[in-house]
CSV table of C-alpha atoms in Angstrom, one decimal:
chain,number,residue,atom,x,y,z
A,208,UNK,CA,-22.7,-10.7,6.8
A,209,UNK,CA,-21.3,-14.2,7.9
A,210,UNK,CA,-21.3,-15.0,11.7
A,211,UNK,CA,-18.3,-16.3,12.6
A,212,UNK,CA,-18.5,-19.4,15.2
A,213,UNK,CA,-16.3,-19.1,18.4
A,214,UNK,CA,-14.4,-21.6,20.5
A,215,UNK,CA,-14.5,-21.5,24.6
A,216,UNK,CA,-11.3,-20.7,25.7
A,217,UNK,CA,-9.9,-22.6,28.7
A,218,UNK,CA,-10.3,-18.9,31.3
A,219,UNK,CA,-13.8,-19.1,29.9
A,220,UNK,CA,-13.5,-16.1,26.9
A,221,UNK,CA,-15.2,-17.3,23.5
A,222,UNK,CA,-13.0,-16.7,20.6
A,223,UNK,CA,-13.7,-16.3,16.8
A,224,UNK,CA,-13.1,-19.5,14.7
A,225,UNK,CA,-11.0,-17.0,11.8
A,226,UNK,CA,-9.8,-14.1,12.5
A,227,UNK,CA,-7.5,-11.5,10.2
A,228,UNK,CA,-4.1,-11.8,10.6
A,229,UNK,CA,-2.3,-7.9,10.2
A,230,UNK,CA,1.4,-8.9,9.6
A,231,UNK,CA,3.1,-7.5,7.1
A,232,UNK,CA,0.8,-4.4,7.1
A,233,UNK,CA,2.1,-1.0,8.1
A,234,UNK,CA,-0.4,1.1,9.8
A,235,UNK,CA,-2.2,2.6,7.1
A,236,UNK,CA,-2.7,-0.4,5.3
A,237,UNK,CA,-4.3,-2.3,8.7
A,238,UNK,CA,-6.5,0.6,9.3
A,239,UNK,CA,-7.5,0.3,5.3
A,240,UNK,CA,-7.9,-3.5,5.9
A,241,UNK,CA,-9.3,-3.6,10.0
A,242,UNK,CA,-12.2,-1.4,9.1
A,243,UNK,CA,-13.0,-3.4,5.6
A,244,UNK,CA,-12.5,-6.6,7.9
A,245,UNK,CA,-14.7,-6.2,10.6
A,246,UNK,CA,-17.8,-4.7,7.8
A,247,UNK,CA,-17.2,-8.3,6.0
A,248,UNK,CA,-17.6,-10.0,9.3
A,249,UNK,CA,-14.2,-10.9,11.3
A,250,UNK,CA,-14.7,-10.3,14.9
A,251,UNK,CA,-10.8,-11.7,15.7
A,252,UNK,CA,-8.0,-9.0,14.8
A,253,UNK,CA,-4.3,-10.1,15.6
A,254,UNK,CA,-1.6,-7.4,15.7
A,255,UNK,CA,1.3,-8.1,17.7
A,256,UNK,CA,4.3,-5.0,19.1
A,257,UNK,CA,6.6,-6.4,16.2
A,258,UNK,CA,4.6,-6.0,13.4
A,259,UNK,CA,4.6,-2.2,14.0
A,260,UNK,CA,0.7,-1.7,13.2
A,261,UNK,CA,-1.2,-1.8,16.5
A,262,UNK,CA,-1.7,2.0,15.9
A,263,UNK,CA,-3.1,1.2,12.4
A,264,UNK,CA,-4.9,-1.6,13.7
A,265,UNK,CA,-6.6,0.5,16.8
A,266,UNK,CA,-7.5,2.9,14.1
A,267,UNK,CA,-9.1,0.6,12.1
A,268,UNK,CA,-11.3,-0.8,14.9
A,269,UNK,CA,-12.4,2.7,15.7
A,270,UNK,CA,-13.1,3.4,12.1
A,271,UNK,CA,-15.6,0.6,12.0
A,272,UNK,CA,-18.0,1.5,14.7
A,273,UNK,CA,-18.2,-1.8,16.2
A,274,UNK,CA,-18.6,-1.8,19.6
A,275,UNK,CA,-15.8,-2.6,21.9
A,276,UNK,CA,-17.3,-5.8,23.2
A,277,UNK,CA,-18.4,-7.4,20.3
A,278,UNK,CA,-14.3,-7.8,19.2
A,279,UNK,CA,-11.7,-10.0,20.2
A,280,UNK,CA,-8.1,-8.1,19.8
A,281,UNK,CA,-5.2,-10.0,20.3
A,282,UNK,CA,-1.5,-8.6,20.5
A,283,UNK,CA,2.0,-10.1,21.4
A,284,UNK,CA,4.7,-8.4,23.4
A,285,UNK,CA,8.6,-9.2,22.3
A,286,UNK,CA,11.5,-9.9,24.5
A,287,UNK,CA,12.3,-6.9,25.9
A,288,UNK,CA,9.3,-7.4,28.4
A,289,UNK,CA,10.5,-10.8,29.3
A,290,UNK,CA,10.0,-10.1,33.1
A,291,UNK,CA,7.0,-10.6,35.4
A,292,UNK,CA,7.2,-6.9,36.6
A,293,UNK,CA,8.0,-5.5,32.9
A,294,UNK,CA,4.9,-7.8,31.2
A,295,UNK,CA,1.9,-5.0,32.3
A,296,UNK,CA,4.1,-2.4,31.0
A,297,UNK,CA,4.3,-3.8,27.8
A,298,UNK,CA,0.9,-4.4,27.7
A,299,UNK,CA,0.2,-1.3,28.7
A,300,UNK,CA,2.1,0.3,25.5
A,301,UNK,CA,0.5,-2.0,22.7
A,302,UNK,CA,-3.0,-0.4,24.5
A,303,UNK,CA,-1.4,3.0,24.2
A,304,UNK,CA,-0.8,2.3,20.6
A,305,UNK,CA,-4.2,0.3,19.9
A,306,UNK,CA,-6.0,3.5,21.8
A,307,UNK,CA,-7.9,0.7,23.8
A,308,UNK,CA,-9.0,0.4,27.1
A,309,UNK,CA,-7.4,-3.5,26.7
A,310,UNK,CA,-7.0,-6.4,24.4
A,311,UNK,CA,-8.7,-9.8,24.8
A,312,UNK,CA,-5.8,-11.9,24.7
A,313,UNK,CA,-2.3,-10.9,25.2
A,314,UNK,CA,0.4,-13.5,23.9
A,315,UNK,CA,4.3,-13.9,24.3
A,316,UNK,CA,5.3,-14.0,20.7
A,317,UNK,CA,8.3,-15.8,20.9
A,318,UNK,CA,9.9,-18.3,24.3
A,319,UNK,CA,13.6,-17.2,23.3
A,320,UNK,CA,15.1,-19.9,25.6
A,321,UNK,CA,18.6,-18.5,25.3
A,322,UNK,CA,17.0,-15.3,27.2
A,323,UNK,CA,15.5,-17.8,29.4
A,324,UNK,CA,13.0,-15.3,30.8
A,325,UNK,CA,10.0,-16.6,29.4
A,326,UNK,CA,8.4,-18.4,32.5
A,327,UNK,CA,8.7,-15.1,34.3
A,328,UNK,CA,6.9,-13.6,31.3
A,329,UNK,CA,4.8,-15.9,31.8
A,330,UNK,CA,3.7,-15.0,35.5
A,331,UNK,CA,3.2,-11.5,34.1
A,332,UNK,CA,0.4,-13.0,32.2
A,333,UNK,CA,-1.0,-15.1,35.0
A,334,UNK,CA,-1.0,-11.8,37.0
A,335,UNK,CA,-2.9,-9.7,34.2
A,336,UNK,CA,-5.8,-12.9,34.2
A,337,UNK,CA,-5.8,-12.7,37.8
A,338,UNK,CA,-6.4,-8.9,38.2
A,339,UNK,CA,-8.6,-9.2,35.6
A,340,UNK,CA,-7.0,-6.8,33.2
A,341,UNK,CA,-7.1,-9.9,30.5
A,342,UNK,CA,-9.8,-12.7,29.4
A,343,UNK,CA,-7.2,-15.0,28.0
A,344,UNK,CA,-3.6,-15.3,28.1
A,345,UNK,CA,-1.2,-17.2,26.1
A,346,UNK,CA,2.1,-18.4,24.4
A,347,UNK,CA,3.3,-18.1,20.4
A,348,UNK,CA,5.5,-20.3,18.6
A,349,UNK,CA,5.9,-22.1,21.9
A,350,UNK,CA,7.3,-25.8,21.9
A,351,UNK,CA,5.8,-28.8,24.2
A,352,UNK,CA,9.0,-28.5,26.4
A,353,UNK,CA,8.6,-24.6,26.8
A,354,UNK,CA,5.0,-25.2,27.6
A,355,UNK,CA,5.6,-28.0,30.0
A,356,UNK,CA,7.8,-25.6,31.9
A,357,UNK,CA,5.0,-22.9,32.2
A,358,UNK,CA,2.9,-24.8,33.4
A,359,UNK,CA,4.3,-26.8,35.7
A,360,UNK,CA,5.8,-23.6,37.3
A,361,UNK,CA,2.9,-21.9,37.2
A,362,UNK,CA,0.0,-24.4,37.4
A,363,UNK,CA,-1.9,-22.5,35.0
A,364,UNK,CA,-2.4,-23.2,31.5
A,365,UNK,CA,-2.4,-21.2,28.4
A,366,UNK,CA,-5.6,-20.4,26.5
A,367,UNK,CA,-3.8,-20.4,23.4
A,368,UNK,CA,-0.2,-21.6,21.9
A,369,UNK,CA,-0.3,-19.5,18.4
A,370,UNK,CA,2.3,-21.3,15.9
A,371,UNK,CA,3.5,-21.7,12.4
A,372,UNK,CA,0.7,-24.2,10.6
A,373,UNK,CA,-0.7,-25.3,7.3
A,374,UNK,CA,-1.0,-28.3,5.3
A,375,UNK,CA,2.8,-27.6,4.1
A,376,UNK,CA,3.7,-27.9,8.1
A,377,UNK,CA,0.2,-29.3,10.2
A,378,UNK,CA,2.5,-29.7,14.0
A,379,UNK,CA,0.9,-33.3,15.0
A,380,UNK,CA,3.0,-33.2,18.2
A,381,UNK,CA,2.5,-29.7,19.0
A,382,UNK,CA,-1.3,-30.0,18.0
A,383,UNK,CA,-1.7,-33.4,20.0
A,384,UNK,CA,0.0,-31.5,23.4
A,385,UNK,CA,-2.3,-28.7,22.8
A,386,UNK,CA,-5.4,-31.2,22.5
A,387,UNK,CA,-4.9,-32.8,26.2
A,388,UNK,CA,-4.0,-29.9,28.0
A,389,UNK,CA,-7.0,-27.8,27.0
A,390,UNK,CA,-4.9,-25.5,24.7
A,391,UNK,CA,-6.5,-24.1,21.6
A,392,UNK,CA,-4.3,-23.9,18.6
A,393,UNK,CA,-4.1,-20.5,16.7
A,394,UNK,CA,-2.5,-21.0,13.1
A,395,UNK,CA,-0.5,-18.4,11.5
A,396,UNK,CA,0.5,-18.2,8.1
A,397,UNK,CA,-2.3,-21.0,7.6
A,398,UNK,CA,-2.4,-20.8,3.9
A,399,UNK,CA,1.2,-21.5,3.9
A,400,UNK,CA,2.9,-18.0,3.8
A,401,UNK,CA,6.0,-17.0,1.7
A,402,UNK,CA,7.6,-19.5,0.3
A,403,UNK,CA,5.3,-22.6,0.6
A,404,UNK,CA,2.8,-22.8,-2.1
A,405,UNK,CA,0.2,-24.4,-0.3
A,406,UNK,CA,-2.5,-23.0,-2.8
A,407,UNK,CA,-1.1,-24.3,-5.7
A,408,UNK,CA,-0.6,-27.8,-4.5
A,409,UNK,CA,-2.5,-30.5,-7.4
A,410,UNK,CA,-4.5,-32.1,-4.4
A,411,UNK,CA,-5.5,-29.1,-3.3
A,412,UNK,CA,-6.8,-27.7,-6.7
A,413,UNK,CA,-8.9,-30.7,-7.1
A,414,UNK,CA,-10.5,-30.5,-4.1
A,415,UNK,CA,-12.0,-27.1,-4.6
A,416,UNK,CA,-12.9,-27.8,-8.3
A,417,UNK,CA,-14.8,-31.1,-7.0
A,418,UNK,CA,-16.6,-28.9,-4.0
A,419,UNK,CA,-17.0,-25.6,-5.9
A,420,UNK,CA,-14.7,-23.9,-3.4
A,421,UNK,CA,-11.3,-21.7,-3.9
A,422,UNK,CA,-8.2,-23.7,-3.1
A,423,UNK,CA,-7.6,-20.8,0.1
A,424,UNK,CA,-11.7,-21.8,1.6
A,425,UNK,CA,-10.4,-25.4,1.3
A,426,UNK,CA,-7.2,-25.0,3.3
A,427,UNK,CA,-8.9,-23.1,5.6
A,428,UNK,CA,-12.0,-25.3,5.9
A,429,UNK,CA,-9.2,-28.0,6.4
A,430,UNK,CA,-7.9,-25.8,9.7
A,431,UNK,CA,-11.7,-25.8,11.0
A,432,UNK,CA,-12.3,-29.5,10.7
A,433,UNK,CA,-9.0,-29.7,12.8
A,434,UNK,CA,-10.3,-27.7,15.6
A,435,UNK,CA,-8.0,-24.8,14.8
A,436,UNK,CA,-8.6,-21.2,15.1
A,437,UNK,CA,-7.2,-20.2,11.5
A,438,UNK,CA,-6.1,-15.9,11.5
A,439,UNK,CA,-5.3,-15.6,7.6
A,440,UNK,CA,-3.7,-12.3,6.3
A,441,UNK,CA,-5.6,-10.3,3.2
A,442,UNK,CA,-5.8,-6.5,3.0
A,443,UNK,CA,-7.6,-7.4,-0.7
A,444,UNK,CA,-11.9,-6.8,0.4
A,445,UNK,CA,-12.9,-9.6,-2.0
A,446,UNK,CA,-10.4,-12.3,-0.5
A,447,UNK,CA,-11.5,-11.5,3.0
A,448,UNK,CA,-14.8,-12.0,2.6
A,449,UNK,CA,-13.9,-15.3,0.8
A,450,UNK,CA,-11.7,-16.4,3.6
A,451,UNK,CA,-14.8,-16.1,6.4
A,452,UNK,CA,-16.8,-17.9,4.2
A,453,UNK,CA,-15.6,-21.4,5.3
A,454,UNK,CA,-18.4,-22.4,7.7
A,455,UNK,CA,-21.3,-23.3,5.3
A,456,UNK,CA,-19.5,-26.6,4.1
A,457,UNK,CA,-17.3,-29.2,5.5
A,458,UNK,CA,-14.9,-31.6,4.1
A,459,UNK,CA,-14.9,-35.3,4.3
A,460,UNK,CA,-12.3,-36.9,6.4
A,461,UNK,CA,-10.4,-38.8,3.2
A,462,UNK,CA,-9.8,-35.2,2.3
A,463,UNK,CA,-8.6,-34.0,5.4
A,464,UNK,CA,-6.5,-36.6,5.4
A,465,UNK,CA,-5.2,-35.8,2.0
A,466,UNK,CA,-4.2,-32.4,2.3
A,467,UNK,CA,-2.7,-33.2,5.7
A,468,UNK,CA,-0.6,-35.9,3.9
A,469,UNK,CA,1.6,-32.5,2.3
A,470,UNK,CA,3.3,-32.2,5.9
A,471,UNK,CA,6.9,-31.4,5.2
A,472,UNK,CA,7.6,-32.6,9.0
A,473,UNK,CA,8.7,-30.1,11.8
A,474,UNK,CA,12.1,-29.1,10.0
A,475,UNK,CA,9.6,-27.0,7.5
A,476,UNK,CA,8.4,-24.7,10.6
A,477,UNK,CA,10.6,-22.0,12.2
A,478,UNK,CA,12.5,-22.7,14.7
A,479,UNK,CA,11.4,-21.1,17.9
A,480,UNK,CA,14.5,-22.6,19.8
A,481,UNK,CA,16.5,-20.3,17.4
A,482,UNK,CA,14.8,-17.5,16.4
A,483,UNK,CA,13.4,-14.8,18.1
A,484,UNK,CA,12.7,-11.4,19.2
């Protein structure tokens, strides 16, 4: 079984490098794939309200006998919560669902700056790492500007800003803010998602037939020699073992460089100014 490494958070929680990513699974098919995960090796689950698994997902840890401590769960709460005295409530529903006690790190999924609630969201979070009801806090799909605003208003800092990246969309400005504020930066969708074929890019075929590697290890090695915390989604047993299986080789940095020359620019990523929920 592979040992994932982990990455000291900012509030001082150590997270897994690669974690499984549960959306779009319903709950029977995250139980199926959280109890398979965590017997290949993954020690980082991410569920979030809106996917509608946490109960699936909660199931699944139970299922796999793992103790309690030796996981890091991770959920998001939507916009309905976006309040400082409504944030432990939602909390405390995704744990109701998840049938845990709590969750490692809790994350707003989306700023919705039309709403403009989300530094008040924000202090619900603060207020959760302060009681100690949370090891780590965070923001998803936040911008720069939204996180210069929560912090500044809050003086504390995120753990981690979760967002849209892969080679087809690598965020240097968002990845570059996250870098000198202490912020690590959790990739979703990192082999590309729905509509960007990332895998079957030319440059990235010939860098896995050169290194003996699958074009998915390859993108996600890339994500590890960035510093990124990479939480692919499989519910297929032979692919998630595969995907873990990234820390036993490394890539040089002229291919770094060459699979982070597919950027598509910022206009590729959602936009989290206009969409959200």
């Amino acid at each position: 079984m592979i040992t994932t490494p982990t990455v000291r958070l900012a509030h001082g929680a150590d997270m897994p490098r690669l974690g499984l990513g549960t959306w779009p699974m319903n709950d029977a098919q995250a139980e199926r794939a959280v109890a398979t995960a965590i017997e290949a090796g993954y020690r980082l689950v991410d569920t979030a309200e809106a996917y509608g698994n946490e109960l699936g997902v909660g199931r699944g840890i139970k299922a796999s006998g793992i103790a309690r401590e030796d996981l890091f769960v991770t959920t998001k709460f939507d916009r309905h919560w976006h309040g400082r005295d409504l944030v432990p409530q939602g909390y405390q529903a995704s744990l109701d669902r998840l049938g845990l006690d709590y969750a490692d790190l809790l994350l707003i999924h989306w700023p919705n700056p039309g709403l403009d609630r989300y530094v008040a969201a924000y202090e619900g979070l603060v207020d959760l790492l302060q009681d100690g009801r949370l090891k780590a806090i965070g923001t998803s799909n936040f911008k720069p500007a939204h996180l210069d605003r929560v912090i500044a208003e809050t003086g504390v800092v995120p753990d981690v800003n979760q967002i849209q990246l892969s080679p087809a969309v690598t965020r240097d400005e968002a990845r570059a803010y996250h870098q000198a504020h202490g912020i690590v930066t959790e990739s979703w969708s990192p082999l590309g998602g729905q509509g960007a074929d990332v895998l079957g890019q030319p440059v990235i075929a010939a860098i896995a037939e050169e290194i003996g590697r699958s074009p998915a290890q390859v993108i996600l090695r890339w994500n590890v020699e960035l510093g990124l915390v990479a939480i692919p989604k499989s519910s297929n047993p032979d692919r998630m073992r595969e995907n873990l299986a990234v820390f036993d080789f490394a890539l040089t940095p002229e291919q770094v460089a060459a699979i982070s020359a597919l950027d598509q620019g910022e206009s590729a990523a959602v936009d989290s100014d206009a969409f959200g929920h």
